[in-house]
Coordinates of C-alpha atoms in Angstrom, one line a residue:
X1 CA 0.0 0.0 0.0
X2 CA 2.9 2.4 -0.7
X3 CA 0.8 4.8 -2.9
X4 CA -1.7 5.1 -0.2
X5 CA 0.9 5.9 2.5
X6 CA 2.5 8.7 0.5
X7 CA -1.2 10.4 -0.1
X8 CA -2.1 9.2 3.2
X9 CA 0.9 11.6 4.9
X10 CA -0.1 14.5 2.6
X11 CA 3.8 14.9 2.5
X12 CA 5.3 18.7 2.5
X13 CA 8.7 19.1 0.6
X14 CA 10.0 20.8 3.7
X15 CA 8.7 18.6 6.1
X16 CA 10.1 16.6 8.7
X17 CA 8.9 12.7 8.6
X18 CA 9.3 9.2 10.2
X19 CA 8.8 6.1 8.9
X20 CA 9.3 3.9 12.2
X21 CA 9.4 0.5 10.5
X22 CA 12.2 1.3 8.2
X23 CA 12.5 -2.9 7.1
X24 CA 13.9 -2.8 3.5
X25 CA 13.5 0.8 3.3
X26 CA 10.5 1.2 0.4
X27 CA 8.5 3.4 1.9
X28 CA 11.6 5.8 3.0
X29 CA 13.1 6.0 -0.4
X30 CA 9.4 6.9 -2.1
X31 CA 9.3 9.7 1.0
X32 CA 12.6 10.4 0.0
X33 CA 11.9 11.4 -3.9
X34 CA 8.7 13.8 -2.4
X35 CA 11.0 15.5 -0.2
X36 CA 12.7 18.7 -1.4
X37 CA 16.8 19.7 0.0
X38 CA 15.1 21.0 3.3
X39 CA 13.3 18.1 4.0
X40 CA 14.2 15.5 6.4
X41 CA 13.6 12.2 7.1
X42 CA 14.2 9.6 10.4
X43 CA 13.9 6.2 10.3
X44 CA 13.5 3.1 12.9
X45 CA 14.3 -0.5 12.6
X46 CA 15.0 -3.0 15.7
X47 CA 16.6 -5.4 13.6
X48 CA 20.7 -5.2 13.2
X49 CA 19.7 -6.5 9.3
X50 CA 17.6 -3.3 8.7
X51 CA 21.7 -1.7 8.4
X52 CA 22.4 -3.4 5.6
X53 CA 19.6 -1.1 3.5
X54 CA 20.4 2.6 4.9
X55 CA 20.0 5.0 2.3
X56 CA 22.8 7.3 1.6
X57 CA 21.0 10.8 1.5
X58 CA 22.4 13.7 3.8
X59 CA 18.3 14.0 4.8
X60 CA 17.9 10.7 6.4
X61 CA 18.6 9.7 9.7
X62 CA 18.3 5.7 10.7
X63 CA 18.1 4.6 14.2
X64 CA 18.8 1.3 15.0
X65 CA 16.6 1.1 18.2
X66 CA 12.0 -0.4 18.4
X67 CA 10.1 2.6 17.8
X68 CA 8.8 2.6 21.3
X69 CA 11.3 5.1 21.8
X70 CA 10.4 6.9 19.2
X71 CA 10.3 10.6 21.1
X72 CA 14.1 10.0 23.0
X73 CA 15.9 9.4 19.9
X74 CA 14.4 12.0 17.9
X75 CA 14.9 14.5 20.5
X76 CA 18.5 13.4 20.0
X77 CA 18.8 14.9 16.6
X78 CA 16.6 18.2 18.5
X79 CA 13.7 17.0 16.7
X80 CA 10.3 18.0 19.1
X81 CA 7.9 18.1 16.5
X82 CA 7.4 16.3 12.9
X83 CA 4.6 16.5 9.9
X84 CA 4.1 12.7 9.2
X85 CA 4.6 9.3 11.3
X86 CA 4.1 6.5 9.2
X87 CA 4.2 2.7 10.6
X88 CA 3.8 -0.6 8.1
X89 CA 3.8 -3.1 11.5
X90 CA 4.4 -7.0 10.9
X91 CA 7.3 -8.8 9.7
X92 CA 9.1 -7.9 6.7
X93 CA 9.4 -9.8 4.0
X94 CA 13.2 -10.5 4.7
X95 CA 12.7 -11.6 8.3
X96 CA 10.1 -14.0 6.7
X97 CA 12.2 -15.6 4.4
X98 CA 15.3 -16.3 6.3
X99 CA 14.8 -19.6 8.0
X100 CA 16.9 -18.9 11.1
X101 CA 15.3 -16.0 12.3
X102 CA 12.0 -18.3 12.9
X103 CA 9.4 -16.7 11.4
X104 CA 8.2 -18.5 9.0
X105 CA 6.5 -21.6 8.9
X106 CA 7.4 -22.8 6.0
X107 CA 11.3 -23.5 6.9
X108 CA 12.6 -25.2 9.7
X109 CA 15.3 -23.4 12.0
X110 CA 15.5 -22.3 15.6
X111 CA 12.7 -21.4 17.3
X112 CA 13.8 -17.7 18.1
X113 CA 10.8 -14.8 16.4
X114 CA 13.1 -12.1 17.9
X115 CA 13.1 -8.9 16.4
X116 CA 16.1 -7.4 18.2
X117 CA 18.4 -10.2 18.5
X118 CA 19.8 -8.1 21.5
X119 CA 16.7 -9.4 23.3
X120 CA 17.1 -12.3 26.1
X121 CA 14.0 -14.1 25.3
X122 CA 13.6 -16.2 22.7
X123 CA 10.2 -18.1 21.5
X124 CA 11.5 -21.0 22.2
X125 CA 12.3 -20.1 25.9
X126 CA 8.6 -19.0 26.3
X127 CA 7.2 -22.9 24.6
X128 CA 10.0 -24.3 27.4
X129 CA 9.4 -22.7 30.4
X130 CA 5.5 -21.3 30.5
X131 CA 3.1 -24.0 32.5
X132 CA -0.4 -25.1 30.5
X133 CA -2.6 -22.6 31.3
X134 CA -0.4 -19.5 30.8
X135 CA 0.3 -21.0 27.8
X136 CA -3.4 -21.5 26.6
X137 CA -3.8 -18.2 28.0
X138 CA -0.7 -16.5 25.4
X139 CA -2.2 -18.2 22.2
X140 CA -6.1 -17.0 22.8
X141 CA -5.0 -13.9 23.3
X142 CA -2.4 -13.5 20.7
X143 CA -3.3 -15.7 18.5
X144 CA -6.8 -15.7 18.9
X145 CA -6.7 -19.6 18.3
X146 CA -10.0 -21.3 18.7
X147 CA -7.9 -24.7 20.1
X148 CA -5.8 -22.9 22.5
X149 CA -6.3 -25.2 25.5
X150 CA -5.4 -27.7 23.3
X151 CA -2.3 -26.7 21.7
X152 CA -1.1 -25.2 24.7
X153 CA -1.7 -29.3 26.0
X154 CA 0.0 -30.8 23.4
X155 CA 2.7 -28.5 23.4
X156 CA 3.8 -29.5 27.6
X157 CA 3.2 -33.1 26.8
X158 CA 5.6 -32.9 23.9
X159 CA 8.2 -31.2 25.5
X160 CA 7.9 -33.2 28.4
X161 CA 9.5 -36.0 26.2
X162 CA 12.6 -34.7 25.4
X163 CA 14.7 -33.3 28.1
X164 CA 17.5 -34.5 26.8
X165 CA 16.8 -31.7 24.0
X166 CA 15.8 -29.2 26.1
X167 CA 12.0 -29.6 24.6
X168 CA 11.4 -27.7 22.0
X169 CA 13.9 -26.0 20.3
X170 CA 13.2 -25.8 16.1
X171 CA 9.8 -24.6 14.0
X172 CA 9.7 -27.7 12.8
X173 CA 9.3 -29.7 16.3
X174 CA 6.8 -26.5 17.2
X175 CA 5.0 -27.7 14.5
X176 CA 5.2 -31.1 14.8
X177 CA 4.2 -30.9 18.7
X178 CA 0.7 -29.4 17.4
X179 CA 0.2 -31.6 14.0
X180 CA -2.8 -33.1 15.1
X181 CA -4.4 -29.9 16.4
X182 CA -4.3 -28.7 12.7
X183 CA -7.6 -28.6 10.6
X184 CA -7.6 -29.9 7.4
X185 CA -7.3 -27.6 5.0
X186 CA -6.5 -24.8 7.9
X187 CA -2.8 -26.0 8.8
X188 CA -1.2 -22.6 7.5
X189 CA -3.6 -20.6 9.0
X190 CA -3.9 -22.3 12.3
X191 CA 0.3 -22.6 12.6
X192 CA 0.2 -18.1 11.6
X193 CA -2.0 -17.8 14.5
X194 CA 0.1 -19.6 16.6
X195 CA 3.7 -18.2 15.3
X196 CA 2.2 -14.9 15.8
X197 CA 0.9 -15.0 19.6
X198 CA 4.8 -16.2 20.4
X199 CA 6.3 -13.3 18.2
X200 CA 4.0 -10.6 19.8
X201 CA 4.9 -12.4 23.5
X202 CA 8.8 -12.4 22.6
X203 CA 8.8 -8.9 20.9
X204 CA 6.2 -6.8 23.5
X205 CA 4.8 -5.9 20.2
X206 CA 1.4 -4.2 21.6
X207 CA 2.7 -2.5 24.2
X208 CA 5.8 -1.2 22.3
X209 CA 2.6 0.1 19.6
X210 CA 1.1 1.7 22.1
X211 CA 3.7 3.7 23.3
X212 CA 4.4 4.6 19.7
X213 CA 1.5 5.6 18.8
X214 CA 0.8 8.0 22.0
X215 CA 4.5 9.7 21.2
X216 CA 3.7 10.0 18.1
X217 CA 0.1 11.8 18.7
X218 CA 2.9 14.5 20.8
X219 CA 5.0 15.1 18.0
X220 CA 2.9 15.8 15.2
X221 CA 2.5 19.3 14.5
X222 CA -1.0 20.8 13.4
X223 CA -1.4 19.5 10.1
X224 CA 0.4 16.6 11.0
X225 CA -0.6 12.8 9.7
X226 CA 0.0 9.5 11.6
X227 CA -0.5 6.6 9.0
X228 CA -0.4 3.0 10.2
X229 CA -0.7 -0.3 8.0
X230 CA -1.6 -3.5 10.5
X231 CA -2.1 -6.7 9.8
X232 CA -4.5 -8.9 12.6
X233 CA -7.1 -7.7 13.8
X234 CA -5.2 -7.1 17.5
X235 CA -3.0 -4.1 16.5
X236 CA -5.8 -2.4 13.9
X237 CA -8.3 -2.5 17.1
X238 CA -5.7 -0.5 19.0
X239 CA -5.0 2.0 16.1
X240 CA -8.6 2.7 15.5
X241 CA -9.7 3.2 19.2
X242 CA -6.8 5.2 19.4
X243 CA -7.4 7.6 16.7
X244 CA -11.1 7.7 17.4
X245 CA -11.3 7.8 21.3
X246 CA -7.7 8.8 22.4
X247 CA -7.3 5.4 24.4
X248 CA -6.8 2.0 23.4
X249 CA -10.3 0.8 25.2
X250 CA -12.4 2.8 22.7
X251 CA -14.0 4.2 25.6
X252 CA -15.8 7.9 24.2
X253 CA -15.4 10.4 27.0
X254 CA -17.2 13.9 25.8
X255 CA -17.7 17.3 27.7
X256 CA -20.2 19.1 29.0
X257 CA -21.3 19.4 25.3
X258 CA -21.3 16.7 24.1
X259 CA -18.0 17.0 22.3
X260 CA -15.8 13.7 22.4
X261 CA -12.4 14.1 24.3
X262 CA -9.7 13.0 21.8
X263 CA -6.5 14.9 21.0
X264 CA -6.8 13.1 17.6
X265 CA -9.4 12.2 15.0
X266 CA -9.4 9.3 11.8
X267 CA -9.0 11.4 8.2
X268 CA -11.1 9.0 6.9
X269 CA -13.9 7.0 8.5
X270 CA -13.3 3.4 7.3
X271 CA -9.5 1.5 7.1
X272 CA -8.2 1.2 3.6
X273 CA -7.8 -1.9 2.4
X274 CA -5.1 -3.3 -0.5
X275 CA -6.7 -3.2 -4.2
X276 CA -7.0 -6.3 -5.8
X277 CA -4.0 -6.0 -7.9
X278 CA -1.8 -5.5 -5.3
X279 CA -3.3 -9.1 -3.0
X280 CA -2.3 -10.2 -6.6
X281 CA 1.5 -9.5 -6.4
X282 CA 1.8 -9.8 -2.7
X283 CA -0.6 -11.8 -0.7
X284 CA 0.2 -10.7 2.4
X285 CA -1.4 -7.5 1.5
X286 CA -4.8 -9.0 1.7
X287 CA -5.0 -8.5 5.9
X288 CA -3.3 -5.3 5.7
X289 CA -5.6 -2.1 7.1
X290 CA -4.4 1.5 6.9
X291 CA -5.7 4.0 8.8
X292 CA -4.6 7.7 9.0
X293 CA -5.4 10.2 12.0
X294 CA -4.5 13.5 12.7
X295 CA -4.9 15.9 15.8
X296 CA -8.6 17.5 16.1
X297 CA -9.1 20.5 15.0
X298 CA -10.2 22.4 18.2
X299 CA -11.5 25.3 17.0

């Protein structure tokens, strides 16, 4: 959804912009050609492999830190306000097809789904060390799996027989623990569900979005945009309670008139979805939601 993005952030050739999900750096490059010489751009990426695609342009700026500390850095550079935020969440397509990282299910390599391999825990730690019904609890959550009790089972009793391996340790014994607890005709979509509660456990993913998305709301200057492309239904509920009520409840609080008490407000009313084309070339495209906010007007 790149052309959406860049009319989404309404981009000024002089403005200042972040795209905190820098990945293989698309979207910063097409921000990039829209910018004119005063313009400037920051980027974020978590992951040490997000280096390897810096842009050499004397306007960008990429910090190898999880947005979540998105205002810090920036002040950094003695930036305190900025004209565009834009975040494409998920995994990249790089992290997804590099077997070793563990994000895909379609290879078999350690069971790891960190983002920042600085981090201590890995997803495998989490399938080792968490009893039943924390477990259970994790994936219905998460993963919003219908079978969670029964993964979550399935996934103690088979690591219960291999101490000598330290239980589960590789995608492919993840997956094999669970095999039975597949549908027919649902495996892939069952085994996303279930790689994706551990990857949003091992990364803090909704928390660190939350705290993005509140720094960002302080940042943006009047005419401002915040664009965000999700991609379950977990992180586009907190984007569009956020935009529309100012918390991530979706709780409407309103004054004395009736007005509703949010510093921010969605530029459009419904989430944009991919067009049919684009599912076409990229699949993944068909969950992803984009939704643009800026701050009330309070006049």
């Amino acid at each position: 959804m790149l052309a959406e993005s860049l009319e989404a952030l309404n981009i000024k050739p002089d403005g200042t912009y972040v795209d905190v999900t820098f990945g293989g750096g698309g979207h910063s490059r097409a921000i990039l050609g829209r910018l004119g010489p005063e313009g400037r751009l920051f980027a974020f990426d978590q992951d040490e492999d997000a280096l390897r695609n810096s842009i050499d342009d004397q306007r960008f700026t990429l910090i190898s830190e999880n947005f979540r500390h998105l205002r810090n850095f920036l002040r950094l550079y003695g930036v305190r306000q900025v004209d565009g935020v834009l975040a494409d969440l998920g995994v990249s397509s790089h992290q997804f097809d590099e077997g070793e990282r563990g994000f895909s299910t379609r290879f078999d390599g350690p069971l790891d789904l960190r983002m920042d391999r600085r981090g201590e825990t890995t997803a495998s730690d989490l399938v080792n060390s968490l009893d039943e019904e924390a477990l259970a609890r994790l994936l219905r959550l998460y993963g919003e799996l219908p079978n969670a009790r029964q993964m979550a089972r399935a996934i103690v009793e088979f690591r219960s027989r291999r101490p000598e391996a330290g239980g589960i340790r590789t995608t492919g014994e993840l997956k094999e623990a669970v095999s039975r607890h597949l549908p027919r005709g649902m495996e892939n979509k069952y085994l996303a569900m279930l790689f994706q509660a551990l990857r949003i456990e091992v990364n803090g993913e909704l928390e660190a979005l939350k705290e993005m998305l509140q720094q960002a709301q302080q940042l943006l200057s009047v005419e401002g945009r915040l664009v965000v492309i999700s991609y379950h239904s977990l992180e586009d509920r907190l984007v569009k309670n956020f935009l529309r009520c100012g918390n991530f409840e979706g709780e409407e609080e309103k004054d004395f008139y009736g007005n509703l008490l949010s510093p921010m407000e969605p530029v459009v009313r419904k989430a944009l979805q991919a067009s049919d084309e684009e599912v076409m070339q990229n699949s993944r495209a068909r969950s992803a939601r984009l939704r643009v906010g800026r701050l009330r007007n309070k006049s």
